[in-house]
Short mmCIF file of C-alpha atoms and ligand atoms in Angstrom, two decimals:
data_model
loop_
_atom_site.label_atom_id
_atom_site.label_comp_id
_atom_site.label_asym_id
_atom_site.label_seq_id
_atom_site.Cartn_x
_atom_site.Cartn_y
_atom_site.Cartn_z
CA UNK A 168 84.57 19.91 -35.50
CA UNK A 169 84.10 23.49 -36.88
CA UNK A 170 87.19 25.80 -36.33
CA UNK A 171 85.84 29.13 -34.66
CA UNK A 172 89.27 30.73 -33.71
CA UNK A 173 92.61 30.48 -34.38
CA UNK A 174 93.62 28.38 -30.87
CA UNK A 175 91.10 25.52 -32.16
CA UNK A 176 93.86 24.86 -35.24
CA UNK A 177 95.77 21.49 -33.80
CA UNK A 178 99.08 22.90 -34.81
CA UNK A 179 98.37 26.26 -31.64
CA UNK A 180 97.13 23.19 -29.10
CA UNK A 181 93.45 22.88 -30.23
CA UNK A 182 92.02 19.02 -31.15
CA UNK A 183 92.55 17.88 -34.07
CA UNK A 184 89.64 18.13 -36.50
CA UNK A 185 89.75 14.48 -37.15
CA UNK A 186 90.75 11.34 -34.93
CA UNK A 187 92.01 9.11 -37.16
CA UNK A 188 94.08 9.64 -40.30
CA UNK A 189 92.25 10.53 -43.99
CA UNK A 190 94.58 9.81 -46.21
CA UNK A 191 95.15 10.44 -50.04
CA UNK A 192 95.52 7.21 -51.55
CA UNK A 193 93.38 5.31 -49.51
CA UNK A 194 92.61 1.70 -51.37
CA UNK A 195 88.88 1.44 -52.84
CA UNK A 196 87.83 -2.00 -51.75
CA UNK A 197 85.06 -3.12 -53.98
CA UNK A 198 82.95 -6.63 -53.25
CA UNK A 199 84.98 -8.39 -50.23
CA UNK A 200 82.89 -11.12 -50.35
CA UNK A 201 83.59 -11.77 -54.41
CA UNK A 202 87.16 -11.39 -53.86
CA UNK A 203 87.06 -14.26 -50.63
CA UNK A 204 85.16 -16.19 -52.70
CA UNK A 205 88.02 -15.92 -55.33
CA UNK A 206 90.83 -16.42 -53.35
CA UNK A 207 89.42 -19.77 -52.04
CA UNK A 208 88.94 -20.89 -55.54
CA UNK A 209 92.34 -19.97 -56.20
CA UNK A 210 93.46 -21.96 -53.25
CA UNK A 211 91.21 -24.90 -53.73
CA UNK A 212 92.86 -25.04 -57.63
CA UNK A 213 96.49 -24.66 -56.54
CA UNK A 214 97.23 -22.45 -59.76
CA UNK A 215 98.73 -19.30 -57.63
CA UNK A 216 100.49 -17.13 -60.50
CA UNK A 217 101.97 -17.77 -64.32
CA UNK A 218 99.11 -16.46 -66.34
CA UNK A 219 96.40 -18.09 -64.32
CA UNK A 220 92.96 -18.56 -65.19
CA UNK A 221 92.10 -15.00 -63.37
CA UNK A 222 95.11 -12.89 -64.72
CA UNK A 223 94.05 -13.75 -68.36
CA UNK A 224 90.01 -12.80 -67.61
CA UNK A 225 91.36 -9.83 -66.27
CA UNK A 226 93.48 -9.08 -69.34
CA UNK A 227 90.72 -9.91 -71.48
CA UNK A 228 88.20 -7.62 -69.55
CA UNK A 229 90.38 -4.62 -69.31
CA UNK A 230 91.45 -5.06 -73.61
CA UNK A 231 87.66 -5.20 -73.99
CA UNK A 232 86.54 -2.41 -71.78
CA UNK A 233 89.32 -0.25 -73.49
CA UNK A 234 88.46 -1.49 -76.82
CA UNK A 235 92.04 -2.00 -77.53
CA UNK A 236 94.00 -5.60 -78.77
CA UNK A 237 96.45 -6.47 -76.56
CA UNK A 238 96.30 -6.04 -72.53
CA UNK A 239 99.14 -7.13 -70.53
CA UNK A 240 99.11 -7.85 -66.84
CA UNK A 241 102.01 -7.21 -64.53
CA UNK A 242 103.66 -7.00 -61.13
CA UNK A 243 103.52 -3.33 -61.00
CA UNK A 244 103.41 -0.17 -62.90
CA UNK A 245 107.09 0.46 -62.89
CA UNK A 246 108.21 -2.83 -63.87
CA UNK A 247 105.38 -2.52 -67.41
CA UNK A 248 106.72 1.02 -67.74
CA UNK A 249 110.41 -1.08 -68.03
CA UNK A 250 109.10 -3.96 -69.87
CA UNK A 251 107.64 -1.44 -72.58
CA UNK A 252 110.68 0.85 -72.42
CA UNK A 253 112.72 -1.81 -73.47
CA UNK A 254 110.35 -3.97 -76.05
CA UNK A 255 110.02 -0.61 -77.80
CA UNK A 256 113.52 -0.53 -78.14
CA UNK A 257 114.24 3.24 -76.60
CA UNK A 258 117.90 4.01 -75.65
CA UNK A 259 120.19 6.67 -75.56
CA UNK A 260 117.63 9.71 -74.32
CA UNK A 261 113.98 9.51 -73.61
CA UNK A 262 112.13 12.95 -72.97
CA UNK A 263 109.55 13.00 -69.99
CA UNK A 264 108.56 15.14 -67.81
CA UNK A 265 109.52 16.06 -64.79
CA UNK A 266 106.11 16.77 -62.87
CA UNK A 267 105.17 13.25 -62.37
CA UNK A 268 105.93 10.10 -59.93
CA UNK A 269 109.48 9.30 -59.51
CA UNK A 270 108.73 5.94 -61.32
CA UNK A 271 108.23 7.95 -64.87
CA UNK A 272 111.80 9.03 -64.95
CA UNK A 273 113.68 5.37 -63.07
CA UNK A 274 111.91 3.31 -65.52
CA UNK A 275 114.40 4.71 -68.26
CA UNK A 276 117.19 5.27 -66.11
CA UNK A 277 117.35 1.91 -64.44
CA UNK A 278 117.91 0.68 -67.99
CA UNK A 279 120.78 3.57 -68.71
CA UNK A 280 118.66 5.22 -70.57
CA UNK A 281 119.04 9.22 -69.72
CA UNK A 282 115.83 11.06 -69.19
CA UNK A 283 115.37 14.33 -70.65
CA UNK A 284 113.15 16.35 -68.69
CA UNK A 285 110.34 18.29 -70.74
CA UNK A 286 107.94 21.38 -69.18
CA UNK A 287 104.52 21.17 -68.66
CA UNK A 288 101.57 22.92 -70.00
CA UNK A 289 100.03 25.11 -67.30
CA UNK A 290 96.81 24.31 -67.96
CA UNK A 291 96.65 20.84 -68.08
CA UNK A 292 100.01 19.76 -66.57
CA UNK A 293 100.93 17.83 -68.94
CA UNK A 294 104.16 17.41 -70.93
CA UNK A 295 104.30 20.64 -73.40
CA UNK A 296 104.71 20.02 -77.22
CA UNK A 297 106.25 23.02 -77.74
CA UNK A 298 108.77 22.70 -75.19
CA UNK A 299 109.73 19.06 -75.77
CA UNK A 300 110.72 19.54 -79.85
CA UNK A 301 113.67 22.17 -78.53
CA UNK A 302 115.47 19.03 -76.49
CA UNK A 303 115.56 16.31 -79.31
CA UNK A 304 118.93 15.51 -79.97
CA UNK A 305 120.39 12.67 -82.57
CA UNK A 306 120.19 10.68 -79.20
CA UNK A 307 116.71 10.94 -78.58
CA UNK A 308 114.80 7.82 -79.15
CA UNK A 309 111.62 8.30 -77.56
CA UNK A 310 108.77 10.18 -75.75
CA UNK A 311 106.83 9.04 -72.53
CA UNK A 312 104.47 11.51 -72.25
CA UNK A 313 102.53 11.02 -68.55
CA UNK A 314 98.54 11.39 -68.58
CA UNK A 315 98.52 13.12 -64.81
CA UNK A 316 95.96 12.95 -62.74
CA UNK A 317 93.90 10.96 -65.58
CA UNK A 318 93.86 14.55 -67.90
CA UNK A 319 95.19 12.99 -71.50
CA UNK A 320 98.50 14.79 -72.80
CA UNK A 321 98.26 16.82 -76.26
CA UNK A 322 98.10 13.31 -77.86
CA UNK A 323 98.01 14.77 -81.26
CA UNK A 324 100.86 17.32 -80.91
CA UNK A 325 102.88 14.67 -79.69
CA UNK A 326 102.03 12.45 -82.86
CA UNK A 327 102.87 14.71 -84.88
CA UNK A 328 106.62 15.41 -83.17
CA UNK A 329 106.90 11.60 -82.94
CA UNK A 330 105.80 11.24 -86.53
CA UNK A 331 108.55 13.98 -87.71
CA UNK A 332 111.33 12.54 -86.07
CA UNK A 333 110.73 8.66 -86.19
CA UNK A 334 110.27 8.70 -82.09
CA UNK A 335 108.40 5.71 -80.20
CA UNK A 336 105.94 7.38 -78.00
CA UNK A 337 104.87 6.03 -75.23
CA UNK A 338 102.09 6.76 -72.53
CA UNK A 339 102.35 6.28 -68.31
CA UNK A 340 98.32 6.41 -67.94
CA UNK A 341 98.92 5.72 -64.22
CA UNK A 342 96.40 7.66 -63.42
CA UNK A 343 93.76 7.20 -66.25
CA UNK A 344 91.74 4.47 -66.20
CA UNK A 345 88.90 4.89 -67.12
CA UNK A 346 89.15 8.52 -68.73
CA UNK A 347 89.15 9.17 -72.43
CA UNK A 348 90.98 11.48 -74.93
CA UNK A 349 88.25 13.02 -77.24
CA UNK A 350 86.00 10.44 -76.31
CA UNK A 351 87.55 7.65 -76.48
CA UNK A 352 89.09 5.47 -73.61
CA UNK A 353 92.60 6.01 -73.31
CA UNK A 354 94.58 3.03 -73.44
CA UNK A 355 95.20 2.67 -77.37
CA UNK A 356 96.92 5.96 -77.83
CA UNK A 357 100.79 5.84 -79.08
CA UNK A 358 102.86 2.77 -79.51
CA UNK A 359 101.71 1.45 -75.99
CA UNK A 360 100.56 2.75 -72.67
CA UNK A 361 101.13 1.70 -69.17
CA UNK A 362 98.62 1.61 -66.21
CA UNK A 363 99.18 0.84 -62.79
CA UNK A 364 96.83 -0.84 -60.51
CA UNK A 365 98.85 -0.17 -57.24
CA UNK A 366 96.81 -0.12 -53.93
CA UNK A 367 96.14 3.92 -54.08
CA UNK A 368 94.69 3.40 -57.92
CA UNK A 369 91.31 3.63 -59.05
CA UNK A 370 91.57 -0.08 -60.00
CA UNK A 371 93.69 -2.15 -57.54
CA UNK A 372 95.41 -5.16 -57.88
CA UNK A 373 97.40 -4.37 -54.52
CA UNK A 374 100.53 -4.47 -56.63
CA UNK A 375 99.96 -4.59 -60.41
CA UNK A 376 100.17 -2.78 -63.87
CA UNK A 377 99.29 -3.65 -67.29
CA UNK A 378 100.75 -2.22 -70.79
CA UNK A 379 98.00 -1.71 -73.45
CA UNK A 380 98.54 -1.99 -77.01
CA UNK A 381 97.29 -2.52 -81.26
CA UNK A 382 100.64 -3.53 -82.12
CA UNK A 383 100.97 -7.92 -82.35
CA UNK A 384 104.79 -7.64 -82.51
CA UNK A 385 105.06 -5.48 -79.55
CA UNK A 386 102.47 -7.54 -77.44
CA UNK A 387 104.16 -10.72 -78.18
CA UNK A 388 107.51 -9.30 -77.24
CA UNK A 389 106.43 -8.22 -73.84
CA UNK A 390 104.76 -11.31 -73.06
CA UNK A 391 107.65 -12.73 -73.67
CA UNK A 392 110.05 -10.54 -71.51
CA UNK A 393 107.49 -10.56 -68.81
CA UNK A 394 108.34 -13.97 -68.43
CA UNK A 395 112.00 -14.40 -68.42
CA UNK A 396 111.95 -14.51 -72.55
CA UNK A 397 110.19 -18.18 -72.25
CA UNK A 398 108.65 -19.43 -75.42
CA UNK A 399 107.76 -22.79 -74.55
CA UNK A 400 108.79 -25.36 -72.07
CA UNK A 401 112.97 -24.83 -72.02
CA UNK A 402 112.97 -22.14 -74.68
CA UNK A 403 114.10 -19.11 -73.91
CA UNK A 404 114.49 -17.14 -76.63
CA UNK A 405 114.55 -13.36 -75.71
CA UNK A 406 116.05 -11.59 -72.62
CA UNK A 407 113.30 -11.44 -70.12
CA UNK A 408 112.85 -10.37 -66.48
CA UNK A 409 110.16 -11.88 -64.02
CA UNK A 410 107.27 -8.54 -64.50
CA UNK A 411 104.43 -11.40 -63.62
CA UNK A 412 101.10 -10.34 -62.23
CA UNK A 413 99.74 -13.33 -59.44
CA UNK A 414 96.60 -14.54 -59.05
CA UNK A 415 94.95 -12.62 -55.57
CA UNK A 416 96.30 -9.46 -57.27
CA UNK A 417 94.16 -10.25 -60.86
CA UNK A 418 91.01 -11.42 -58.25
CA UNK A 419 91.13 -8.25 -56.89
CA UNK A 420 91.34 -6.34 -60.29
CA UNK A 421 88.51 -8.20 -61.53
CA UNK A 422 86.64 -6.90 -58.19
CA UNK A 423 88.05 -3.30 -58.81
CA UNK A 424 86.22 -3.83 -62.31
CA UNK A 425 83.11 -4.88 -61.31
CA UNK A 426 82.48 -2.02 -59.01
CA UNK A 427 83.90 0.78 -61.89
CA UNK A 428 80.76 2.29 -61.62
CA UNK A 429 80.18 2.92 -57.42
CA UNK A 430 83.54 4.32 -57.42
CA UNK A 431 82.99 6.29 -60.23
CA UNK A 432 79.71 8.10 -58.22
CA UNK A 433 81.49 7.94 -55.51
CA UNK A 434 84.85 10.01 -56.43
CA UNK A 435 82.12 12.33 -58.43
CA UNK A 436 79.65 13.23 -55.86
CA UNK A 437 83.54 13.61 -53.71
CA UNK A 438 84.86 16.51 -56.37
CA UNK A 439 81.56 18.17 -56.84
CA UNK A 440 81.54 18.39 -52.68
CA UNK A 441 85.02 20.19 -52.94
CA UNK A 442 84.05 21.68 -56.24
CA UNK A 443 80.87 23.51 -54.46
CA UNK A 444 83.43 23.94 -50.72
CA UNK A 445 86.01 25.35 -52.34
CA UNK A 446 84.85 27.53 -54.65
CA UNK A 447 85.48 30.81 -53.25
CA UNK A 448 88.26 30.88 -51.06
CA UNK A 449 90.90 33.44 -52.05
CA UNK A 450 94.04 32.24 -53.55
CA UNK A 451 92.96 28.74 -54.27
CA UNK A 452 92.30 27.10 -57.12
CA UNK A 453 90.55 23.20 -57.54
CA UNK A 454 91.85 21.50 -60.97
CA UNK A 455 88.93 21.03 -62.45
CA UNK A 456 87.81 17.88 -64.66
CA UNK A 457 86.70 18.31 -68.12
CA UNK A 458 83.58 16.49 -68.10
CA UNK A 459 82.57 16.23 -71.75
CA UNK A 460 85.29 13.52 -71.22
CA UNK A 461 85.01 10.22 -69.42
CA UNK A 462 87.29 11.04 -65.90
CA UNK A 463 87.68 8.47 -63.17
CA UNK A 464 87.63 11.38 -60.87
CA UNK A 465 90.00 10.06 -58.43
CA UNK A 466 92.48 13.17 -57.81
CA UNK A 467 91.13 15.74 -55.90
CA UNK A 468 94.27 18.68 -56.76
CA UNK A 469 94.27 22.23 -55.57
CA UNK A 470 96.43 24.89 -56.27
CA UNK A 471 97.22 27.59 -53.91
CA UNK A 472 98.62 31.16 -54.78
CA UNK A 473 100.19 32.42 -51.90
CA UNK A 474 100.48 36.08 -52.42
CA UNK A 475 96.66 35.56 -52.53
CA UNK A 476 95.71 32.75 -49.87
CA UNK A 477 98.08 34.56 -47.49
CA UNK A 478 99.26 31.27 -46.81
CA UNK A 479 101.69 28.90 -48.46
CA UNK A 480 101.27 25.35 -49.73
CA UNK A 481 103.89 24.00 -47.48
CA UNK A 482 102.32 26.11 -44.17
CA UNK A 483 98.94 25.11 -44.97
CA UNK A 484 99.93 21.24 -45.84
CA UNK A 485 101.95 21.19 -41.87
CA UNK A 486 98.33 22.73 -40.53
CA UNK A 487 96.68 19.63 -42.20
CA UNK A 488 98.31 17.09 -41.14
CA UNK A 489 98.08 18.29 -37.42
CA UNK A 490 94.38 18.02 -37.82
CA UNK A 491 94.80 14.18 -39.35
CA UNK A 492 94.34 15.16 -42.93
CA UNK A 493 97.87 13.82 -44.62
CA UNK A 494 97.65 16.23 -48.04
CA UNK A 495 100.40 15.28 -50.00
CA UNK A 496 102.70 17.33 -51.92
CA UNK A 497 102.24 15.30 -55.24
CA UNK A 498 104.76 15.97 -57.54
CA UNK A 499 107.23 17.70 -55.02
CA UNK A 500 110.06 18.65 -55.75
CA UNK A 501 110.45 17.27 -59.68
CA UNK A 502 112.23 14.41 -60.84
CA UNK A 503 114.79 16.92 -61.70
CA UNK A 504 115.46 17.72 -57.94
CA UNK A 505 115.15 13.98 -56.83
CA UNK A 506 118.67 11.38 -56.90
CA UNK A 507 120.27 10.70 -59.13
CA UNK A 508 118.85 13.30 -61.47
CA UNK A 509 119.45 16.34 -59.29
CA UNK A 510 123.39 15.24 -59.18
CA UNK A 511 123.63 14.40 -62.83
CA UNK A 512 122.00 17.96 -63.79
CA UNK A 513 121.94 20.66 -61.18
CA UNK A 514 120.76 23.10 -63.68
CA UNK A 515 117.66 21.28 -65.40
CA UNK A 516 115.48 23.25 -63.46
CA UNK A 517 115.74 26.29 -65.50
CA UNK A 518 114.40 25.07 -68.34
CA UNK A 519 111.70 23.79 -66.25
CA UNK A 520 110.01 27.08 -65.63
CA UNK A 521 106.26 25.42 -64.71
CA UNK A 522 107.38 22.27 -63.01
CA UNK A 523 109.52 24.67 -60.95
CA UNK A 524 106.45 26.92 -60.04
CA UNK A 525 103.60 24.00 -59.57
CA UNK A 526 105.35 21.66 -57.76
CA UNK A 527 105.81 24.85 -55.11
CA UNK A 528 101.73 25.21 -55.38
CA UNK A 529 99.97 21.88 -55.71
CA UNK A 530 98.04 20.00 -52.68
CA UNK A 531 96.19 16.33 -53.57
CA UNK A 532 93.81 15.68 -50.46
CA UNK A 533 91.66 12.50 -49.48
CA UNK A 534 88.55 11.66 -52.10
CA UNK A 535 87.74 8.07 -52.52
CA UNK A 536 85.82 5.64 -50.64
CA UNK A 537 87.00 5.80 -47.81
CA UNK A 538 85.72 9.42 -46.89
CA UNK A 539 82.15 11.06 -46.30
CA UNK A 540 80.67 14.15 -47.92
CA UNK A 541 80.74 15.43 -44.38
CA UNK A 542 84.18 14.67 -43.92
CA UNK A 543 85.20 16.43 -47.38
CA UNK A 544 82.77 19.67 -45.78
CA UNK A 545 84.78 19.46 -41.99
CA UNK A 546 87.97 19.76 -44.49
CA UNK A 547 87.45 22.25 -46.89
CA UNK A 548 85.81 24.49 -43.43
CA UNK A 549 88.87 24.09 -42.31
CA UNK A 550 91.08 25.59 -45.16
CA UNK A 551 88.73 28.19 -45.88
CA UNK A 552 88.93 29.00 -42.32
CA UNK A 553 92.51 28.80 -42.54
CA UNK A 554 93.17 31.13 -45.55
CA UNK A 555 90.29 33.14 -44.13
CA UNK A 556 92.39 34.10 -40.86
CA UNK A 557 95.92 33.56 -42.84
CA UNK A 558 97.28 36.93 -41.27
CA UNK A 559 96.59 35.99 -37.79
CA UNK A 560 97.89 32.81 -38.10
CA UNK A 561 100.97 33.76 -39.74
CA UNK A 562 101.64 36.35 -36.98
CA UNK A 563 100.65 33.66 -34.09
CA UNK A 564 103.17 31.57 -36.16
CA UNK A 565 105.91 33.81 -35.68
CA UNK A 566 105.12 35.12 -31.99
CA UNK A 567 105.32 31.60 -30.87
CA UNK A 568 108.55 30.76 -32.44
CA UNK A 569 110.09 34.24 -30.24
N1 T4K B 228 103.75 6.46 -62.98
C1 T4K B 228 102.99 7.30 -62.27
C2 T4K B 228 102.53 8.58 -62.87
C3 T4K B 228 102.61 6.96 -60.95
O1 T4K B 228 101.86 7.79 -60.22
C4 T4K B 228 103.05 5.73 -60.42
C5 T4K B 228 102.72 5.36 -59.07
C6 T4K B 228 103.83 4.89 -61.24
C7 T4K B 228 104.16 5.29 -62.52
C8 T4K B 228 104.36 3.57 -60.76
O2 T4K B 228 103.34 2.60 -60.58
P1 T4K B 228 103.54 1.44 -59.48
O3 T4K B 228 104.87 0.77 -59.75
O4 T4K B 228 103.45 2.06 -58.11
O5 T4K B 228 102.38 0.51 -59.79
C9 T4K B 228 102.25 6.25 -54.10
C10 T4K B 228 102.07 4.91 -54.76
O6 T4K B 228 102.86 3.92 -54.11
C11 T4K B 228 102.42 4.92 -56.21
O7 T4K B 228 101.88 3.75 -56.79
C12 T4K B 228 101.80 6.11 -56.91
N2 T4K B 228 102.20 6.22 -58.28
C13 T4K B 228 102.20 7.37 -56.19
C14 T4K B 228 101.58 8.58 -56.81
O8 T4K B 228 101.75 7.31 -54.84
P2 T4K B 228 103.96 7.04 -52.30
O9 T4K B 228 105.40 6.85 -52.13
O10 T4K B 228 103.43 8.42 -52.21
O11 T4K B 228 103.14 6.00 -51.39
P3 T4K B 228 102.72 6.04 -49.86
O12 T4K B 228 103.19 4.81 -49.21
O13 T4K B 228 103.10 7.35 -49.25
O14 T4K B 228 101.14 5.92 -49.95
C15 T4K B 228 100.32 6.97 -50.44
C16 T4K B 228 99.15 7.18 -49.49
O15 T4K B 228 98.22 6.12 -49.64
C17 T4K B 228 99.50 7.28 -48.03
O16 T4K B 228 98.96 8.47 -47.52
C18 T4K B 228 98.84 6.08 -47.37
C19 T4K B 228 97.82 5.60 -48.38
N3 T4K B 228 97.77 4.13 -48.46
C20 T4K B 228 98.73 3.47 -49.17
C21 T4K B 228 98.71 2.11 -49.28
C22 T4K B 228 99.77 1.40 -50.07
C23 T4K B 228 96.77 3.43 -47.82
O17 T4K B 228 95.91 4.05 -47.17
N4 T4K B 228 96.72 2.06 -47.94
C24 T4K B 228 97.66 1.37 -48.65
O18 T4K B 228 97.56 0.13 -48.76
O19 T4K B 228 103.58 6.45 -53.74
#
């Protein structure tokens, strides 16, 4: 429902623009019907998990699609960050950064490893090269550089850094299936890189991740540790954990795979409808997708100034969700100002100038397969409409509050 004055906004008494919830992260489906089909053969074989006939097809598919060696599947994302933390042997201090999911920074500390956060670069909101060199200490180990919102980190740059001071690198590509650094599918960039096929992913295994890699030695030893350090029948001959993916959750990558492309079109004709919305509207900016790259398109991001907008993030993200449209704050506040980190170093935020300022600014709203064009129009309407009349709602704000 168009928005013609202020009292039709659901947080002054009006209806809200939409009755049920859109969400960001809503789970692309894919072929029901091939995954039912699946699960009864699954069923009807009585093989349920342990690298199952469908967890190794979709190892096999992904290492292929990726055009990289080694793919392996497990439980989650966090668990294969973990499992490749500790096969790559990192201790002491790891640097990350800070703007990304919690997960990034836990996967080293839940192993007593100490994170060290690292700025971002903002323009691509990544981890920043020339930031990260300042915080190597004889301690540091390692990089995990984070590919956010499927935009590649300054691979090379971070190479090189690696290169000079004998530093595993490794890469949370979370987000980036399916994109590509200079042209090439990320997913054989570093010593290893994690993805994670959790429900809200472009590919979803309901729970899953998978670490990607060239290096034999390093595949075999995560193999291993993904299953308890088992080398045969009774032979246990490394320290493992259980990091196993089951068989429904490998069915339902496999179904996530075979309909790459319709989500593909789908989350592009979705960005180009906020792309051509949005455009426009004062104070706001959409991050943008470099398209001479492959993108999966699946994180619609916007960035709002608001000395410009006349509006802040966090006002406009409370007016959302009273009209049914749950923006999140993705990556609010910082690792660095999440437990334990923000006990353990009060201060890190000041040398986390960027992080500090985007995470004040960003907004991810709903794209996916789950929502319309005309549902993407009704919402950007609404936030033009809303930065359009900022003033008035700002001083409505305020008189209702006397
Ligand atoms: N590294 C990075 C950079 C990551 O982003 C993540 C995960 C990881 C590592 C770790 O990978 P995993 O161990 O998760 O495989 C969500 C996801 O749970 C998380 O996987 C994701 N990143 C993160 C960015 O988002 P929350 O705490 O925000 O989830 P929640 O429950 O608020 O759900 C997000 C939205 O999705 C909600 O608005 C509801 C919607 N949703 C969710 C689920 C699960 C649905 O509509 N249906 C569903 O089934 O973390």
């Amino acid at each position: 429902m168009k928005k013609q004055r202020i009292s039709d906004l659901a947080i002054f008494g009006g209806k809200p623009a939409f009755n049920d919830t859109l969400h960001v992260g809503r789970p692309n489906i894919g072929n029901r019907e091939g995954l039912l089909e699946r699960i009864n053969d699954i069923l009807d074989r009585r093989w349920l998990t342990n690298r199952g006939l469908y967890v190794r097809e979709f190892e096999q598919r992904i290492a292929d699609f990726l055009g990289v060696r080694h793919c392996i599947a497990m439980c989650n994302g966090t668990v294969a960050l973990e499992i490749a933390v500790r096969a790559l042997g990192m201790k002491g201090e790891v640097i990350v950064p800070s703007f990304t999911f919690i997960a990034t920074a836990h996967c080293l500390q839940w192993q007593e490893i100490t994170p060290v956060f690292c700025d971002i670069d903002a323009g691509t909101y990544t981890i920043d090269p020339a930031s990260l060199e300042r915080l190597i200490t004889p301690r540091t180990t390692g990089i995990l550089g984070v590919h956010l919102w499927g935009r590649s980190c300054d691979v090379e740059g971070l190479e090189s850094i690696a290169r000079k001071h004998n530093l595993s690198l490794l890469f949370d590509a979370s987000h980036a299936f399916g994109c590509s650094h200079r042209g090439k599918l990320i997913g054989s960039l570093g010593d290893a890189e994690v993805f994670s096929f959790h429900a809200t992913k472009f590919v979803n295994t309901f729970e899953g991740g998978a670490v990607t890699t060239n290096d034999d030695g390093l595949a075999e030893k995560m193999r291993l540790m993904k299953n308890f350090g088992f080398a045969g029948l009774d032979n246990v001959i490394y320290l493992g954990t259980n990091g196993k993916m089951n068989e429904v959750s490998a069915a339902m990558g496999l179904c996530s795979l075979e309909a790459f492309e319709e989500f593909i079109d789908c989350n592009y004709r979705n960005y180009h409808a906020y792309l051509e919305n949005l455009t426009g509207v004062t104070g706001l900016r959409l991050r943008t997708y470099d398209e001479r790259e492959a993108n999966n398109f699946q994180y619609i991001v916007i960035e709002i100034d608001a000395d410009e907008a006349g509006i802040s993030r966090d006002e406009l993200v409370v007016i959302l969700h009273k009209e049914n449209i749950r923006a999140r704050r993705y990556f609010y506040p910082g690792c660095h100002r999440m437990e334990p980190y923000r006990s353990y170093y009060p201060n890190a935020g000041l040398l986390l100038p960027e992080t500090e300022r985007l995470s004040q600014r960003m907004i991810s709203l709903p794209t996916g397969t789950a929502i319309t064009i005309d549902d993407i129009k009704d919402i950007c309407q609404l936030i033009a409409f809303v930065v359009e009349e900022s003033s008035q709602i700002k001083s409505k704000f305020i008189s209702d509050e006397i």
